[in-house]
Amino acid sequence: MTNAEIAAALDELGVLYELDGAVKYRVLAYSTAAKAIRESPVSVADLAAAGRATEVPGVGKTLAEKIDALIETGEIPAAVKLKAKYPPSLIEVTRVQGLGAKTARRLFEELGVATLDDLRKAAEEQRIRDLKGLGEKVEENVLAGLERLGEPGEGTGRVLLSMARPIAEELARTLREHPAADRVEVAGSVRRWADTCKDIDLIATAEEPRALAEHLLASPLIAAAGKPGPNGVRAQTQNGVSVDLRIVAPEAFGNLLQHFTGSAAHNVQLREEAVARGLSVSEHGITEVESGEVTLCPTEEAVYERLGYAYIEPELREGRGELKAAREGKLPDLVSLDDVRGDLHSHTTLSDGRNTLEEMAEAGRDRGYAYMAITDHSASHGFGDHVTAERLCERVAEVEVWNEGKRGFRLLAGSEVNIGLDGALDYPDDLLDALDWVVASIHTSFAISEKEMTARVLTAIENPYVDCIGHLTGRLLGRREPYGIDVEAVVEAAARTGTMLEINGNPNRRDLSEHHARLAVEAGATIVLNTDAHGVETLNNMAYAVATARRAWLTAKDVANTKSWREFKQALKR
Ligand code: DGT
Ligand code: CA
Ligand code: ZN
């Protein structure tokens, strides 16, 4: 049984419990465990067989027993029982965006909605609005959600870069350690740091290609594979990611790496421009059409040079004007991870973080940052201890105490303040004024019109105490579309008022997107690269924020947190 199958069964059970009215944390336990299992690089069925399923994060004894039953009998007894109560088609209904299990159950009990078809009919016939507490808006959302069911992101098999990248690097390491390996590189969308990836592309040269292809299959990360041959092999990882290993002759390694790094759009444009110059480009080399003379390039630099371009960083290879810029020597000097001197969005145990203020601060300092802001959620955020104004005042004092006697690193007292439906913030102005740094974000009431959402965010931008807007569009890659918002109006206002815009480096978000980030900088707005870390490990997500910035053509000058704190402070609007 694959990790994906086990995860799907637990997800389903979670939904069934939710339909049955279970408390939220119980439901959450199932979806959290399912996610960990789906993303586990090792086979959870193997772990379970060895009695070690509880090693998977979020899997306790109860869950481990359910997994054992599932593997043994193909079913979880609790799920069988609940399926007798609720038709399986109702589970699909709960998955419609903007609905949820609670409403699905009411629709089932009060309107007899048991299938997606029933749901569409009920919405079209305007029967949902008659139920207490549900209105026309819900009907609209249901119809929109039904439209979106077939859209990319769900069921398209693309995975987050944060899932693909560590596997790609581990597999490359495995291949490099084999004596037959010569060069091994990760290519494709993983190398370009795209948001999501269809598969992992690996490129290698080797003395004995078949032996190297076979060695890939020895990795514990690989679950299944085709037949390894002299040109490579295709395989599948334990967590369902496809891997494509291609092995070639070393003389043309640059041509091959360039070709398989892509993107397809970049390559198509590159080839068209080459044809106009009498050159034919392929993964096997560059041919001068008239003479038939072939140039083999051992490096990518040589490929671009032969074609008359400056070297183009993989993150820029999307066919968005990079070839013209490379020809004219106008490529941007891209911001890099080393340029980043601070992180301005992080959470602690005061709200929903896993680590204390001290632990987060130490971790930030250990990374070599010059400053870091603690920005716990604000009073209206719906879980854990609410951070009251009083508590936040104390927090400011705690940060001050922590900073005492420290040199070369400054902890900043901040907040990630919810933007209310009317654009107002949670705290009084004098408290916001006492903070070093205020990020304002939308966390509630997504389902308003684009016009309302834009006005709401513009109100926050006009607020003199708001330094930065967090994760502007609220998108969750593959799970939640960005909400409707007029990004052009927002970036214009941000530039005009000096309000910074965050690129959130949580790999599920990467929000601003690369498109919006480029738009923002072109409009004159300033960007901040943040992790939104909820624990010390996720401070590592800065790499994804940097990657989005690079894919948006940003230089260090466009990014505020490449400055020292003294200069940064001067760039603030207040
Ligand atoms: P994805 O969808 O996340 O896997 O994105 P890529 O870019 O990794 O795409 P993939 O794996 O289909 O192919 C890897 C590279 O191979 C791609 O970036 C460029 C090259 N390639 C693939 N198909 C074509 C094509 O039809 N024309 C050209 N010129 N290059 C291609
Ligand atoms: Ca690929
Ligand atoms: Zn947030």
Coordinates of N, CA and C in Angstrom, one line a residue, residues 375-530:
T375 N 6.5 38.5 15.1 CA 5.2 39.1 14.7 C 4.1 38.0 15.0
D376 N 3.8 37.9 16.2 CA 2.7 36.9 16.5 C 1.3 37.5 16.0
H377 N 0.4 36.5 15.9 CA -0.9 36.9 15.4 C -1.6 37.8 16.4
S378 N -2.6 38.6 16.0 CA -3.2 39.6 16.8 C -4.4 39.1 17.5
A379 N -5.1 40.0 18.3 CA -6.1 39.6 19.2 C -7.3 38.9 18.6
S380 N -7.7 39.2 17.3 CA -8.9 38.6 16.8 C -8.6 37.3 16.1
H381 N -7.3 36.8 16.1 CA -7.0 35.6 15.5 C -7.6 34.4 16.3
G382 N -8.2 33.5 15.6 CA -9.2 32.6 16.2 C -8.6 31.4 17.0
F383 N -7.4 31.3 17.4 CA -7.0 30.1 18.2 C -5.9 30.5 19.2
G384 N -5.8 29.6 20.1 CA -4.7 29.7 21.1 C -5.0 30.9 22.0
D385 N -4.0 31.3 22.8 CA -4.2 32.5 23.6 C -4.3 33.7 22.7
H386 N -5.3 34.5 23.0 CA -5.5 35.7 22.2 C -4.4 36.7 22.7
V387 N -3.8 37.3 21.7 CA -2.7 38.3 22.1 C -3.4 39.6 22.4
T388 N -3.8 39.8 23.6 CA -4.5 41.1 23.9 C -3.5 42.2 23.9
A389 N -4.1 43.4 23.8 CA -3.2 44.6 23.8 C -2.3 44.6 25.0
E390 N -2.8 44.2 26.2 CA -1.9 44.2 27.4 C -0.8 43.2 27.2
R391 N -1.1 42.0 26.7 CA -0.1 41.0 26.5 C 1.0 41.5 25.5
L392 N 0.5 42.2 24.5 CA 1.5 42.7 23.4 C 2.4 43.8 24.0
C393 N 1.8 44.6 24.9 CA 2.6 45.6 25.6 C 3.7 44.9 26.4
E394 N 3.4 43.8 27.1 CA 4.4 43.1 27.9 C 5.4 42.5 26.9
R395 N 5.0 42.1 25.8 CA 5.9 41.5 24.8 C 6.9 42.5 24.3
V396 N 6.5 43.8 24.2 CA 7.4 44.8 23.8 C 8.5 44.9 24.8
A397 N 8.1 44.8 26.1 CA 9.1 44.9 27.2 C 10.0 43.7 27.2
E398 N 9.4 42.5 26.9 CA 10.3 41.3 26.9 C 11.3 41.4 25.8
V399 N 10.9 41.9 24.7 CA 11.9 42.1 23.6 C 13.0 43.0 24.0
E400 N 12.6 44.1 24.6 CA 13.6 45.1 25.1 C 14.6 44.4 26.0
V401 N 14.1 43.6 27.0 CA 15.0 42.9 27.9 C 15.9 41.9 27.2
W402 N 15.3 41.2 26.2 CA 16.2 40.3 25.5 C 17.3 41.0 24.8
N403 N 17.1 42.2 24.3 CA 18.1 42.9 23.5 C 19.2 43.4 24.4
E404 N 19.0 43.5 25.7 CA 20.0 44.1 26.6 C 21.3 43.4 26.5
G405 N 22.3 44.1 26.3 CA 23.7 43.6 26.3 C 24.0 42.8 25.0
K406 N 23.1 42.7 24.1 CA 23.4 42.0 22.8 C 24.0 42.9 21.8
R407 N 25.0 42.5 21.1 CA 25.6 43.3 20.0 C 25.4 42.6 18.7
G408 N 25.3 43.5 17.7 CA 25.3 43.0 16.3 C 24.0 42.2 15.9
F409 N 23.1 42.2 16.8 CA 21.8 41.5 16.4 C 20.7 42.2 17.2
R410 N 19.6 42.5 16.5 CA 18.5 43.2 17.2 C 17.2 42.5 17.0
L411 N 16.6 42.2 18.1 CA 15.2 41.6 18.0 C 14.2 42.7 18.0
L412 N 13.3 42.6 17.1 CA 12.3 43.7 16.9 C 10.9 43.2 17.4
A413 N 10.3 44.1 18.1 CA 8.9 43.8 18.6 C 7.9 44.2 17.5
G414 N 7.2 43.1 17.1 CA 6.3 43.4 16.0 C 5.0 42.7 16.2
S415 N 4.1 42.7 15.2 CA 2.8 42.0 15.3 C 2.4 41.7 13.8
E416 N 1.7 40.6 13.6 CA 1.0 40.3 12.4 C -0.4 40.6 12.7
V417 N -0.9 41.8 12.4 CA -2.2 42.2 12.8 C -3.2 41.9 11.7
N418 N -4.3 41.3 12.2 CA -5.4 41.0 11.2 C -6.0 42.3 10.7
I419 N -6.3 42.3 9.4 CA -7.1 43.4 8.8 C -8.5 43.0 8.9
G420 N -9.3 43.8 9.6 CA -10.7 43.5 9.7 C -11.5 43.7 8.4
L421 N -12.7 43.3 8.5 CA -13.6 43.4 7.3 C -13.7 44.9 6.7
D422 N -13.6 45.8 7.6 CA -13.6 47.2 7.2 C -12.2 47.8 7.1
G423 N -11.2 47.0 7.1 CA -9.8 47.5 6.9 C -9.2 48.0 8.2
A424 N -10.0 47.9 9.3 CA -9.4 48.4 10.6 C -8.5 47.3 11.2
L425 N -7.6 47.7 12.1 CA -6.7 46.8 12.7 C -7.1 46.5 14.2
D426 N -6.5 45.4 14.7 CA -6.9 45.0 16.1 C -6.5 45.9 17.2
Y427 N -5.4 46.6 17.1 CA -4.9 47.3 18.3 C -5.0 48.8 18.1
P428 N -5.0 49.5 19.3 CA -5.0 51.0 19.2 C -3.7 51.5 18.6
D429 N -3.8 52.7 18.1 CA -2.7 53.3 17.4 C -1.5 53.5 18.3
D430 N -1.7 53.9 19.6 CA -0.5 54.1 20.4 C 0.3 52.8 20.6
L431 N -0.4 51.7 20.6 CA 0.3 50.4 20.8 C 1.0 50.0 19.5
L432 N 0.4 50.2 18.4 CA 1.0 50.0 17.1 C 2.3 50.9 16.9
D433 N 2.1 52.1 17.4 CA 3.3 53.0 17.4 C 4.4 52.5 18.2
A434 N 4.1 51.8 19.3 CA 5.2 51.4 20.2 C 5.9 50.2 19.6
L435 N 5.4 49.6 18.6 CA 6.0 48.4 18.0 C 7.1 48.9 17.0
D436 N 8.1 48.0 16.8 CA 9.2 48.4 15.8 C 8.6 48.1 14.4
W437 N 7.7 47.2 14.3 CA 7.3 46.7 12.9 C 6.0 46.1 12.9
V438 N 5.1 46.5 12.0 CA 3.8 46.0 11.9 C 3.5 45.4 10.5
V439 N 3.2 44.1 10.5 CA 2.7 43.4 9.3 C 1.2 43.3 9.4
A440 N 0.5 43.7 8.4 CA -1.0 43.6 8.4 C -1.4 42.5 7.3
S441 N -2.2 41.6 7.7 CA -2.6 40.5 6.8 C -4.1 40.2 6.9
I442 N -4.6 39.6 5.8 CA -6.0 39.1 5.8 C -5.9 37.6 6.2
H443 N -6.7 37.3 7.2 CA -6.8 35.9 7.6 C -8.3 35.4 7.7
T444 N -9.2 36.3 7.5 CA -10.6 36.0 7.7 C -11.4 36.6 6.5
S445 N -12.7 36.1 6.4 CA -13.6 36.7 5.5 C -13.0 36.9 4.1
F446 N -12.6 35.8 3.5 CA -12.1 35.8 2.1 C -13.2 36.0 1.1
A447 N -14.4 35.6 1.4 CA -15.4 35.5 0.4 C -16.2 36.8 0.2
I448 N -15.4 37.9 0.0 CA -16.1 39.2 -0.3 C -15.7 39.5 -1.8
S449 N -16.3 40.5 -2.3 CA -16.1 40.8 -3.7 C -14.7 41.4 -3.9
E450 N -14.2 41.4 -5.1 CA -12.8 41.9 -5.4 C -12.8 43.4 -5.0
K451 N -13.8 44.1 -5.3 CA -13.9 45.5 -5.0 C -13.8 45.7 -3.5
E452 N -14.5 44.9 -2.7 CA -14.5 45.1 -1.2 C -13.1 44.7 -0.7
M453 N -12.6 43.6 -1.2 CA -11.2 43.2 -0.7 C -10.2 44.2 -1.0
T454 N -10.2 44.8 -2.2 CA -9.2 45.8 -2.6 C -9.4 47.0 -1.6
A455 N -10.6 47.5 -1.4 CA -10.8 48.6 -0.5 C -10.3 48.3 0.9
R456 N -10.5 47.1 1.3 CA -10.1 46.6 2.7 C -8.6 46.7 2.8
V457 N -7.9 46.2 1.8 CA -6.4 46.2 1.9 C -5.9 47.7 1.7
L458 N -6.6 48.4 0.8 CA -6.1 49.8 0.6 C -6.2 50.6 1.9
T459 N -7.3 50.4 2.7 CA -7.5 51.0 4.0 C -6.3 50.7 4.9
A460 N -5.9 49.5 4.9 CA -4.7 49.1 5.7 C -3.4 49.8 5.2
I461 N -3.3 49.9 3.9 CA -2.1 50.5 3.4 C -2.0 52.0 3.7
E462 N -3.2 52.6 3.8 CA -3.2 54.0 4.1 C -3.0 54.3 5.6
N463 N -3.1 53.2 6.4 CA -2.9 53.4 7.8 C -1.4 53.7 8.1
P464 N -1.1 54.8 8.8 CA 0.3 55.2 9.0 C 1.1 54.2 9.8
Y465 N 0.5 53.3 10.5 CA 1.2 52.3 11.4 C 1.5 51.0 10.7
V466 N 0.9 50.8 9.5 CA 1.2 49.6 8.8 C 2.5 49.7 8.0
D467 N 3.5 48.9 8.4 CA 4.7 48.9 7.6 C 4.7 48.0 6.4
C468 N 3.9 47.0 6.5 CA 4.0 45.9 5.4 C 2.7 45.2 5.3
I469 N 2.4 44.7 4.1 CA 1.2 43.8 4.0 C 1.8 42.4 3.8
G470 N 1.2 41.5 4.6 CA 1.6 40.1 4.6 C 0.8 39.3 3.5
H471 N 1.4 38.2 3.0 CA 0.8 37.3 2.0 C -0.4 37.9 1.3
L472 N -0.2 38.8 0.4 CA -1.2 39.7 -0.1 C -2.5 38.9 -0.7
T473 N -2.3 37.8 -1.4 CA -3.5 37.3 -2.1 C -4.1 36.0 -1.4
G474 N -3.4 35.6 -0.3 CA -4.0 34.5 0.5 C -3.9 33.1 -0.2
R475 N -3.2 33.0 -1.3 CA -3.2 31.8 -2.0 C -2.5 30.7 -1.3
L476 N -3.0 29.4 -1.4 CA -2.3 28.3 -0.9 C -2.1 27.4 -2.1
L477 N -0.9 27.2 -2.5 CA -0.6 26.5 -3.8 C -1.3 25.1 -3.9
G478 N -2.1 24.9 -4.9 CA -2.7 23.7 -5.1 C -3.9 23.5 -4.2
R479 N -4.2 24.4 -3.3 CA -5.3 24.2 -2.4 C -6.3 25.3 -2.3
R480 N -5.8 26.6 -2.4 CA -6.7 27.7 -2.4 C -6.3 28.7 -3.4
E481 N -7.2 29.1 -4.2 CA -6.9 30.2 -5.2 C -6.7 31.5 -4.5
P482 N -5.9 32.4 -5.1 CA -5.8 33.7 -4.5 C -7.2 34.3 -4.5
Y483 N -7.5 35.1 -3.4 CA -8.8 35.8 -3.5 C -8.8 36.9 -4.4
G484 N -10.0 37.3 -4.9 CA -10.0 38.4 -5.9 C -9.5 39.7 -5.2
I485 N -8.5 40.3 -5.8 CA -8.0 41.6 -5.3 C -7.3 42.3 -6.5
D486 N -7.5 43.6 -6.6 CA -6.9 44.4 -7.7 C -5.4 44.7 -7.3
V487 N -4.5 43.8 -7.7 CA -3.1 43.9 -7.3 C -2.5 45.1 -7.9
E488 N -2.9 45.6 -9.1 CA -2.3 46.8 -9.6 C -2.6 48.0 -8.7
A489 N -3.9 48.1 -8.3 CA -4.2 49.2 -7.4 C -3.4 49.1 -6.1
V490 N -3.3 47.9 -5.6 CA -2.5 47.7 -4.3 C -1.1 48.1 -4.4
V491 N -0.4 47.7 -5.5 CA 1.0 48.0 -5.6 C 1.2 49.5 -5.8
E492 N 0.3 50.1 -6.5 CA 0.4 51.6 -6.7 C 0.3 52.3 -5.4
A493 N -0.7 51.9 -4.6 CA -0.8 52.5 -3.3 C 0.3 52.2 -2.4
A494 N 0.9 51.0 -2.4 CA 2.0 50.6 -1.6 C 3.2 51.5 -2.0
A495 N 3.4 51.7 -3.3 CA 4.5 52.5 -3.7 C 4.3 54.0 -3.2
R496 N 3.1 54.5 -3.4 CA 2.8 55.9 -3.0 C 3.0 56.1 -1.6
T497 N 2.6 55.2 -0.7 CA 2.6 55.4 0.7 C 3.9 54.9 1.4
G498 N 4.7 54.2 0.7 CA 5.9 53.6 1.3 C 5.6 52.4 2.1
T499 N 4.4 51.8 1.9 CA 4.1 50.5 2.6 C 4.8 49.4 1.8
M500 N 5.5 48.5 2.6 CA 6.3 47.5 1.9 C 5.3 46.3 1.7
L501 N 5.7 45.4 0.7 CA 4.9 44.2 0.4 C 5.8 43.0 0.7
E502 N 5.3 42.0 1.3 CA 6.1 40.8 1.7 C 6.0 39.8 0.5
I503 N 7.2 39.2 0.3 CA 7.1 37.9 -0.4 C 7.2 36.8 0.7
N504 N 6.1 36.1 1.0 CA 6.1 35.1 2.0 C 6.7 33.8 1.5
G505 N 7.8 33.4 2.2 CA 8.6 32.2 1.8 C 8.0 30.9 2.2
N506 N 6.9 30.8 2.9 CA 6.3 29.5 3.2 C 6.0 28.9 1.8
P507 N 6.6 27.7 1.5 CA 6.5 27.1 0.2 C 5.1 26.8 -0.2
N508 N 4.1 26.8 0.7 CA 2.7 26.6 0.3 C 2.1 27.9 -0.2
R509 N 2.8 29.0 0.1 CA 2.2 30.3 -0.2 C 3.0 31.0 -1.4
R510 N 4.2 31.3 -1.1 CA 5.0 32.1 -2.1 C 4.2 33.2 -2.6
D511 N 3.8 34.1 -1.7 CA 2.8 35.1 -1.9 C 3.4 36.4 -1.3
L512 N 3.6 37.5 -2.1 CA 3.4 37.7 -3.5 C 4.0 36.5 -4.4
S513 N 3.3 36.3 -5.5 CA 3.8 35.4 -6.5 C 4.9 36.2 -7.3
E514 N 5.6 35.4 -8.1 CA 6.7 36.1 -8.9 C 6.2 37.1 -9.8
H515 N 5.0 36.9 -10.3 CA 4.4 37.9 -11.3 C 4.0 39.2 -10.5
H516 N 3.4 39.0 -9.4 CA 3.0 40.2 -8.6 C 4.2 40.9 -8.0
A517 N 5.2 40.2 -7.6 CA 6.4 40.8 -7.1 C 7.1 41.7 -8.2
R518 N 7.1 41.2 -9.4 CA 7.7 41.9 -10.5 C 6.9 43.2 -10.8
L519 N 5.6 43.0 -10.7 CA 4.6 44.1 -10.9 C 4.9 45.2 -9.9
A520 N 5.0 44.7 -8.6 CA 5.2 45.6 -7.5 C 6.4 46.5 -7.6
V521 N 7.5 45.8 -8.0 CA 8.8 46.6 -8.1 C 8.7 47.5 -9.3
E522 N 8.1 47.1 -10.4 CA 8.0 48.0 -11.5 C 7.1 49.2 -11.2
A523 N 6.2 49.0 -10.2 CA 5.4 50.2 -9.8 C 6.1 51.0 -8.8
G524 N 7.3 50.6 -8.3 CA 8.1 51.4 -7.4 C 7.9 51.0 -5.9
A525 N 7.2 49.9 -5.7 CA 7.1 49.4 -4.3 C 8.3 48.7 -3.8
T526 N 8.5 48.6 -2.5 CA 9.6 47.9 -1.9 C 9.1 46.6 -1.3
I527 N 10.0 45.6 -1.5 CA 9.7 44.2 -1.1 C 10.4 43.8 0.1
V528 N 9.8 43.0 1.0 CA 10.5 42.4 2.1 C 10.4 40.9 1.9
L529 N 11.5 40.2 2.1 CA 11.5 38.7 2.0 C 11.3 38.1 3.4
N530 N 10.3 37.4 3.6 CA 9.9 36.8 5.0 C 9.7 35.3 4.9

